Tab-separated table of C-alpha atoms in Angstrom:
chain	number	residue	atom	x	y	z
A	1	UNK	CA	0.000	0.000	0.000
A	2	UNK	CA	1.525	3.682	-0.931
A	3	UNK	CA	1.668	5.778	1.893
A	4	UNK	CA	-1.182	8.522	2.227
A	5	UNK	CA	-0.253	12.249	1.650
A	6	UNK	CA	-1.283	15.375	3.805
A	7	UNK	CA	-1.140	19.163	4.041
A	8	UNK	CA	-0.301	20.197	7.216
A	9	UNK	CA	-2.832	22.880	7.773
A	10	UNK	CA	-0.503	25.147	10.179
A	11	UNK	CA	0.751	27.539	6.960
A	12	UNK	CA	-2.632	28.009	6.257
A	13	UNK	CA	-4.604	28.652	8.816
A	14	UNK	CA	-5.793	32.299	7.752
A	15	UNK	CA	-8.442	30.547	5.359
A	16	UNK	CA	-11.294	28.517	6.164
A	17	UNK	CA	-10.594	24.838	7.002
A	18	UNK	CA	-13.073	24.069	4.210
A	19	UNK	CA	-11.439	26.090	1.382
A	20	UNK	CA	-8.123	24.562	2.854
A	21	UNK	CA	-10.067	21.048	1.835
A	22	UNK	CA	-11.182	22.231	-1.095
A	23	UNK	CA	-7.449	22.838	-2.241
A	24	UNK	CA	-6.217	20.063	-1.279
A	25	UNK	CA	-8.586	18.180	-2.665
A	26	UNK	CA	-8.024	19.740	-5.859
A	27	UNK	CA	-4.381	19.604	-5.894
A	28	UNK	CA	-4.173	15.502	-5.242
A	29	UNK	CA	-3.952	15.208	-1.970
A	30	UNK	CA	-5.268	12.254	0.253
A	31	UNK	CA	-5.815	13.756	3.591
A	32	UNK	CA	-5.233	16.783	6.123
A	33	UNK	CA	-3.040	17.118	9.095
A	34	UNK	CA	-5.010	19.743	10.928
A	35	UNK	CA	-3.982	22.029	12.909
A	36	UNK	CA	-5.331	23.378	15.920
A	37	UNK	CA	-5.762	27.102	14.906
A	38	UNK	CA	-7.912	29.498	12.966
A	39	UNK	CA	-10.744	27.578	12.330
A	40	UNK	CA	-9.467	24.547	11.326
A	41	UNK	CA	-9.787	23.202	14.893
A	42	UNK	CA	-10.377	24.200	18.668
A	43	UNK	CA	-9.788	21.299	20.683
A	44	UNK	CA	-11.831	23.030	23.525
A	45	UNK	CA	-14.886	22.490	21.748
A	46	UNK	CA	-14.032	18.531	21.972
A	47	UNK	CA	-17.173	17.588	23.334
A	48	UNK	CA	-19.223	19.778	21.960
A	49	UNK	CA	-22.352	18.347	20.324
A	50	UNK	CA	-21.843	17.934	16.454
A	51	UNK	CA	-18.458	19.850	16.788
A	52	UNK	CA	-16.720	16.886	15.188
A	53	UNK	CA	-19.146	15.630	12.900
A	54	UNK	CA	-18.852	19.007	11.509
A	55	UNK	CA	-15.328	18.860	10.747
A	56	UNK	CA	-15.152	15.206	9.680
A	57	UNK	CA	-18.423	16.126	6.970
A	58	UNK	CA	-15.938	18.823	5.354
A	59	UNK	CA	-13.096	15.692	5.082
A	60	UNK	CA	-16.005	13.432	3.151
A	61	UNK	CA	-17.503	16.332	0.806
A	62	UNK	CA	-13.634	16.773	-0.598
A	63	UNK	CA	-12.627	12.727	-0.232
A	64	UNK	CA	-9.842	13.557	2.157
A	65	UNK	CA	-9.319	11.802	5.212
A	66	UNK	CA	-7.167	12.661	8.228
A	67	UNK	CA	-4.550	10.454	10.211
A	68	UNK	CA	-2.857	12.778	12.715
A	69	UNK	CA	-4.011	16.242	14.208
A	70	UNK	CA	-1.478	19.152	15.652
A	71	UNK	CA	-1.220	21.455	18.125
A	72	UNK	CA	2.492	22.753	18.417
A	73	UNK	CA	1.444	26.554	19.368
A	74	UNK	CA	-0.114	25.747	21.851
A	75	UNK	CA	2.522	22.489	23.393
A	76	UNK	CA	5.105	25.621	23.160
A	77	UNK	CA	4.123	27.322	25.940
A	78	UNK	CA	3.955	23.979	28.433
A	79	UNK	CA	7.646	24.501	29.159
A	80	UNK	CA	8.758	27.721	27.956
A	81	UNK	CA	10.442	30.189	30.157
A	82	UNK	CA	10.039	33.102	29.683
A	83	UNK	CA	6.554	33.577	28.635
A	84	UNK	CA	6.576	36.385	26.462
A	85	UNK	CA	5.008	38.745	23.911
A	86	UNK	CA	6.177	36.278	21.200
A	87	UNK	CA	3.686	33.504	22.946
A	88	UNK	CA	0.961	35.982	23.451
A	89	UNK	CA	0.991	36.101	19.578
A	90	UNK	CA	0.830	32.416	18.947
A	91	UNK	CA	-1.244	31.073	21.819
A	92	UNK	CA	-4.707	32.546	21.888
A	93	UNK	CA	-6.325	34.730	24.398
A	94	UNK	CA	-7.916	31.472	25.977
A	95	UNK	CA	-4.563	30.170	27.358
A	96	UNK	CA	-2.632	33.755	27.167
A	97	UNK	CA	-5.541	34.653	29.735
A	98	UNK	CA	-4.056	37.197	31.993
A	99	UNK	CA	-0.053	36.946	30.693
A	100	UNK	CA	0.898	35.235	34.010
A	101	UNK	CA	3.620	33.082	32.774
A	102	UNK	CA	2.561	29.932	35.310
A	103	UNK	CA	-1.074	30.612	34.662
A	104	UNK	CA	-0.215	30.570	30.513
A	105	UNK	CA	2.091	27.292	31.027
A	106	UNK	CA	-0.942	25.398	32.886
A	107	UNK	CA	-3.783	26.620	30.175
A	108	UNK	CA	-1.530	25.048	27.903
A	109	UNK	CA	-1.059	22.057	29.000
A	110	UNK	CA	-4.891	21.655	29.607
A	111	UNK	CA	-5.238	22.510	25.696
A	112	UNK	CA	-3.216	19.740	24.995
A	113	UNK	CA	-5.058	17.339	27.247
A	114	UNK	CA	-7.915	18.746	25.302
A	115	UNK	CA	-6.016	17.924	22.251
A	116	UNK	CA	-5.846	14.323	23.045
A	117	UNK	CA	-9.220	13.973	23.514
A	118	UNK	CA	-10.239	15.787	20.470
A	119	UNK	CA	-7.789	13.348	18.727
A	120	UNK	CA	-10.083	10.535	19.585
A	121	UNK	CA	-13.075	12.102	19.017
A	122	UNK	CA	-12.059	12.553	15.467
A	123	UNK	CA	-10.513	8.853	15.220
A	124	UNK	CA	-7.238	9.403	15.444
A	125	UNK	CA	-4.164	8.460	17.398
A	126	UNK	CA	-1.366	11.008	16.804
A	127	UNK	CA	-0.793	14.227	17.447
A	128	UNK	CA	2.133	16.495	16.531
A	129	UNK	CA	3.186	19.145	18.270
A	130	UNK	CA	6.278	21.117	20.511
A	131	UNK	CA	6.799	20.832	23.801
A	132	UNK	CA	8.461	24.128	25.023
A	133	UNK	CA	11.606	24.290	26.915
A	134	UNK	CA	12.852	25.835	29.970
A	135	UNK	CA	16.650	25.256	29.272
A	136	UNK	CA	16.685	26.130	25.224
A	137	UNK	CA	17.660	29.933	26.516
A	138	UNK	CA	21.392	28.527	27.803
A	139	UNK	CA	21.794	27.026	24.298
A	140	UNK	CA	25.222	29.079	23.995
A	141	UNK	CA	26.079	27.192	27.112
A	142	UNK	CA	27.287	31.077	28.123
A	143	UNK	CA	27.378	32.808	30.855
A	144	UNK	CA	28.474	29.089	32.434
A	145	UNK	CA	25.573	27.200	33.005
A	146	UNK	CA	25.636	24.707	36.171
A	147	UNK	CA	24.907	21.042	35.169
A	148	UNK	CA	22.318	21.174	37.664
A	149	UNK	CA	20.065	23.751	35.885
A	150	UNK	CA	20.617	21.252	32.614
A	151	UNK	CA	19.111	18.150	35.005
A	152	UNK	CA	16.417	20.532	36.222
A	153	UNK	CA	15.141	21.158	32.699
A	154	UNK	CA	14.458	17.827	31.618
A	155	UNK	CA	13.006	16.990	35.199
A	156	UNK	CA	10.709	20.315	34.809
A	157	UNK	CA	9.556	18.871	31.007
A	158	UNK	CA	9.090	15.296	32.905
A	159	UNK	CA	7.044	16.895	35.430
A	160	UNK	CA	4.758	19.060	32.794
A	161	UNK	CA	4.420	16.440	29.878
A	162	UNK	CA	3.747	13.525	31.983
A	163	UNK	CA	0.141	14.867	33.481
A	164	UNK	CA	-0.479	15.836	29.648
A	165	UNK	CA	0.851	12.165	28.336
A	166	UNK	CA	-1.111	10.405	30.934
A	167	UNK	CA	-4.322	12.305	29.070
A	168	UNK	CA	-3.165	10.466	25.983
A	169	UNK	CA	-2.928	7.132	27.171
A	170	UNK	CA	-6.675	7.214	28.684
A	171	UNK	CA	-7.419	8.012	24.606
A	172	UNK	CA	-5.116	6.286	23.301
A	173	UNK	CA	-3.293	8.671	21.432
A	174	UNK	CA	0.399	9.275	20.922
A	175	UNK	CA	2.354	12.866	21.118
A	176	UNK	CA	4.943	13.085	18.250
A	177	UNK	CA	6.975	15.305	18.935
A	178	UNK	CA	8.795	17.826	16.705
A	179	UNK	CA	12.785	17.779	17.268
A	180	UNK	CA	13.398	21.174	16.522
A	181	UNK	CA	15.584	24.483	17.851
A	182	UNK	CA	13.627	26.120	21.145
A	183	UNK	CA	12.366	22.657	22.023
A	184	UNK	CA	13.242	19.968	25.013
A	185	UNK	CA	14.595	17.823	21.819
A	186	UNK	CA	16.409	19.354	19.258
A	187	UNK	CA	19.285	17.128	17.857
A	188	UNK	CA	20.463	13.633	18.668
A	189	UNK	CA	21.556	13.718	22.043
A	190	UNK	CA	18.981	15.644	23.344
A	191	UNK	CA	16.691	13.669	21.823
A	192	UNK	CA	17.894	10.742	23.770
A	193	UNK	CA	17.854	12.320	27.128
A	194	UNK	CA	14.349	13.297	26.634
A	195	UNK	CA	12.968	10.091	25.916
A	196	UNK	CA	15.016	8.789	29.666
A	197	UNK	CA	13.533	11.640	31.107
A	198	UNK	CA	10.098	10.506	31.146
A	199	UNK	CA	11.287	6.888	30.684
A	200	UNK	CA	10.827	5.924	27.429
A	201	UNK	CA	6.546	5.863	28.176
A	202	UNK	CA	5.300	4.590	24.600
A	203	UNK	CA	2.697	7.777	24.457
A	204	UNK	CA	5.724	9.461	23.461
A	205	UNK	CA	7.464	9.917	20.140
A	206	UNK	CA	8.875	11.620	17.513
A	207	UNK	CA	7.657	13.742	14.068
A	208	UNK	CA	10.404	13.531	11.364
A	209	UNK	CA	11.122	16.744	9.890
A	210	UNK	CA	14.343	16.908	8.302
A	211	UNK	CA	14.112	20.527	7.604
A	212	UNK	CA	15.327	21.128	11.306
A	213	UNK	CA	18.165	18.846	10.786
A	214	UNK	CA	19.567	19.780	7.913
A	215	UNK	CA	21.116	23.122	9.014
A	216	UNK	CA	22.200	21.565	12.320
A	217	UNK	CA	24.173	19.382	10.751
A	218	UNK	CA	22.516	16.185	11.657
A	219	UNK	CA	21.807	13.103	9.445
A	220	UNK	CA	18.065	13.078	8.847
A	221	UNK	CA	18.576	8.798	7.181
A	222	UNK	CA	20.326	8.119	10.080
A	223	UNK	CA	18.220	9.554	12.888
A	224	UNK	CA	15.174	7.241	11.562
A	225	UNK	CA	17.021	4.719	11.690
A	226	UNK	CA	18.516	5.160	15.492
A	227	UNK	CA	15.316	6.474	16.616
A	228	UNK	CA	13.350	3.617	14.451
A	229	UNK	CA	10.561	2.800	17.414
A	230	UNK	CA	9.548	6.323	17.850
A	231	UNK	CA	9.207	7.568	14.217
A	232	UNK	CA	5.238	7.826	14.986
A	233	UNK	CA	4.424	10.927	12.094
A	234	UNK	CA	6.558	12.555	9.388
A	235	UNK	CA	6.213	15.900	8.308
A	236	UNK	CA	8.435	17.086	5.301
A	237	UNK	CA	9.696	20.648	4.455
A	238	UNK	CA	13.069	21.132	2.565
A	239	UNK	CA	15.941	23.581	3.460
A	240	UNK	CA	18.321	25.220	1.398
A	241	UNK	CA	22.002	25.672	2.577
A	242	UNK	CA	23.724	28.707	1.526
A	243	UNK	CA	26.916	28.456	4.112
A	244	UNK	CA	29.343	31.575	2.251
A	245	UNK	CA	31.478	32.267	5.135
A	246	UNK	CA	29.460	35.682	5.652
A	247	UNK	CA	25.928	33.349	6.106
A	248	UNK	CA	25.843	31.358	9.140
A	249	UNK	CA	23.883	28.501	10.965
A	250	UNK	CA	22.695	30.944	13.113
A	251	UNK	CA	20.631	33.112	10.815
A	252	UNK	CA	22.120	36.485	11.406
A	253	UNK	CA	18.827	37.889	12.814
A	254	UNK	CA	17.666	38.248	9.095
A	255	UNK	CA	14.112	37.268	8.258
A	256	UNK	CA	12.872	34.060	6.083
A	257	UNK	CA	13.555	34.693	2.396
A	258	UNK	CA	16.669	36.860	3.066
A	259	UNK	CA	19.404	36.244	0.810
A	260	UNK	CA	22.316	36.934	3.852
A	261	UNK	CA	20.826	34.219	5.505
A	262	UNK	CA	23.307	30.757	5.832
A	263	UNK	CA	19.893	28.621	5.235
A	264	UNK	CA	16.065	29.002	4.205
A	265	UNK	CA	12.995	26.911	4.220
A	266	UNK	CA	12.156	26.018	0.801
A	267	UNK	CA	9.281	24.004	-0.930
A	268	UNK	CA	10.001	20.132	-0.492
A	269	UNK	CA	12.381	18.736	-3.670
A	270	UNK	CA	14.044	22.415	-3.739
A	271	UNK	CA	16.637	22.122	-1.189
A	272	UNK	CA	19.044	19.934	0.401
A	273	UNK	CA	17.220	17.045	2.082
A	274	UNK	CA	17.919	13.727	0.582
A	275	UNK	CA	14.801	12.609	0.210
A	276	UNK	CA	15.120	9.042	-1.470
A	277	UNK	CA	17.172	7.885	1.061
A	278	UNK	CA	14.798	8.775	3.708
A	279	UNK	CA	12.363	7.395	2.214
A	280	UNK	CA	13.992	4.031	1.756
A	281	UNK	CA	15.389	4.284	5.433
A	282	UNK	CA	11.628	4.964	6.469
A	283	UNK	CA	10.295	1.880	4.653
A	284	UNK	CA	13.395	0.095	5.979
A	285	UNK	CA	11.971	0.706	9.330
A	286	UNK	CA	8.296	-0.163	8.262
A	287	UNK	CA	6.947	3.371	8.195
A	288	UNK	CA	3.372	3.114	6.266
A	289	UNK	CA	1.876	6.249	8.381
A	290	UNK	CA	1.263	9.854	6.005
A	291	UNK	CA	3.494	11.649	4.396
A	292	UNK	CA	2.295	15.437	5.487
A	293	UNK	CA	3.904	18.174	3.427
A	294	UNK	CA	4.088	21.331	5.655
A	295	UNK	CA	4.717	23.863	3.380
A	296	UNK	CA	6.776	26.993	3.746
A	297	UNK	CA	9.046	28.953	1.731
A	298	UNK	CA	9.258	32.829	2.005
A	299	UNK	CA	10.583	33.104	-1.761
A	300	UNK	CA	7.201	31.296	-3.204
A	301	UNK	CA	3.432	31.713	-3.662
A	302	UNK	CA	2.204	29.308	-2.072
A	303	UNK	CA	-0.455	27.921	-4.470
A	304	UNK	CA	1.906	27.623	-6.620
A	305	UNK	CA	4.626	25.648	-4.159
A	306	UNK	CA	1.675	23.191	-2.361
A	307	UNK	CA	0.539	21.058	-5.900
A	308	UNK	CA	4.467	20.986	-6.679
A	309	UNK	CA	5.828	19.862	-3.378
A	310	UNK	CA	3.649	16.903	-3.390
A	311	UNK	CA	4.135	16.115	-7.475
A	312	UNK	CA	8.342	16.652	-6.569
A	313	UNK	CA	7.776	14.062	-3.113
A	314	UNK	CA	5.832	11.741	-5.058
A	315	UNK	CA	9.056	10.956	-7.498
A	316	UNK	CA	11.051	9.811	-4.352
A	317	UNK	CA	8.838	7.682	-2.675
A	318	UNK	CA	7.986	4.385	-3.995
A	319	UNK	CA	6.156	1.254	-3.346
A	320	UNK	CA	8.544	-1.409	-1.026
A	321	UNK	CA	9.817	-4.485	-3.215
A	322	UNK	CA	7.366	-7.697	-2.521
A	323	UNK	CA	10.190	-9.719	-2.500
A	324	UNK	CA	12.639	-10.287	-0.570
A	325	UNK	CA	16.367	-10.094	-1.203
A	326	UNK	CA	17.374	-13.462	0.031
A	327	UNK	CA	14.233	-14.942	-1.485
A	328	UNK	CA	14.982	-13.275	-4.703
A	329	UNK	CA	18.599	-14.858	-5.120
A	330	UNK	CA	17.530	-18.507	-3.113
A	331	UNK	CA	18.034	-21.352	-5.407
A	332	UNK	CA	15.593	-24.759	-5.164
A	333	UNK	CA	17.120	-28.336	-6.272
């Protein structure tokens, strides 16, 4: 069976989830990850009486079906510190409430318990999001930072996430979480010291993105591979790498699109990620979840970039041979 594939809705959340169907409908794909935002979801509204119906009759008048639901705004703030005007922007005046940072940290993580349950409502069993971090600020690992702040970091994630996570296991439904700059997990090793942190609970994975890793410098084939039981949702952006010697990893402060910058998101089959490879390496590992194209690049209408990301994706992957290697070469007296 081909694997099924999405538009994450995040990128376009300033139209109407059904004109959002309607396009991707049009434009060939199967399904919708959707995010919570705009109007595309609210996962307070849960349990509200035809809430979901609603949303699933939009899926069925376009033919589009959906397989994993997101909420990464929102599973920003859980661990965050500081709480700032950047989250007020992202997080809705429900959680942002009065600005207390505490207060915002604890709406959030009800949201996401929320999110879980809207999850099953809707029949399905992932959800993609961020988790926030209260350590990402000592990145530069200067001023000094004490080890022990490090250890309290993942013990303060531990102590948020695992209230949320037990939420998901009552419906069953799995986090996947986005590795990703500003989060608990954002390369390989931190990656494997969350997982210990809130030991290794199975309601707990990870979203593939390779965009994130491909300007860190990490190995997107082989970080399925090592992480192989926890590859639970894959989202796929590109990123260019334009490392001069004047543009750096770290950006520069320069905004998306800006040609100083050492990298930019681009549309998928544009940039740098090898795609084939990961795609073999996530058949390897007996990956048959959706393929969700989350769509971004400053330099691009995006019209335009959302029907061709999915035609250039679409030359990569490929169906899994039906026979085996050894079974193809065996010989029979």
């Amino acid at each position: 069976m081909p694997r099924p594939y999405t538009l994450f809705t995040g990128q376009w959340a300033d139209l109407p989830f059904e004109e959002v169907a309607r396009l991707a409908s049009g434009w060939g794909y199967d399904g919708l990850e959707i995010a919570v935002s705009g109007d595309h979801l609210d996962a307070w509204r849960w349990d509200e009486p035809g809430y979901v119906e609603a949303k699933l009759a939009i899926l069925d008048k376009y033919n589009l079906k959906v397989w994993a639901i997101s909420n990464h705004l929102k599973g920003q703030a859980v661990c965050d510190d500081p709480i700032d005007f950047r989250h007020e922007a992202i997080v809705g005046s429900k959680v942002w409430g009065d600005g207390d940072p505490e207060g915002v940290r604890q709406r959030a993580a009800e949201e996401m318990k929320h999110t879980a349950r809207l999850a099953k409502a809707l029949g399905v069993d992932t959800v993609v999001g961020f988790t926030g971090s209260s350590i990402w600020q000592y990145v530069a690992m200067f001023p000094p930072v004490p080890e022990k702040v490090i250890d309290a970091g993942y013990q303060d994630f531990a102590d948020r996430w695992n209230p949320i996570l037990d939420v998901f296991d009552e419906c069953g439904v799995r986090f996947a979480h986005e590795v990703h700059p500003s989060e608990i997990a954002y390369d390989y090793w931190t990656t494997v010291r969350t997982l210990e942190a809130i030991g290794h609970r199975e309601a707990f994975g990870l979203n593939w993105d390779p965009s994130h890793f491909m300007w860190q410098g990490i190995d997107p084939v082989s970080f399925i591979w090592d992480f192989k039981d926890r590859i639970y949702h894959v989202d796929c952006k590109d990123t260019k790498l334009r490392f001069t010697g004047r543009n750096t990893v770290m950006g520069s402060h320069l905004p998306w699109g800006d040609p100083r910058r050492g990298w930019d998101f681009v549309s998928a089959g544009r940039g740098d990620v090898p795609w084939e490879s990961s795609f073999r390496a996530l058949t390897a590992i007996g990956y048959t979840g959706p393929i969700s194209i989350e769509w971004e690049d400053a330099g691009m209408d995006r019209l335009h970039g959302a029907p061709e990301a999915l035609a250039a994706l679409k030359k990569f992957d490929f169906p899994a041979s039906q026979t085996s290697f050894d079974a193809a070469f065996s010989t029979k007296d």
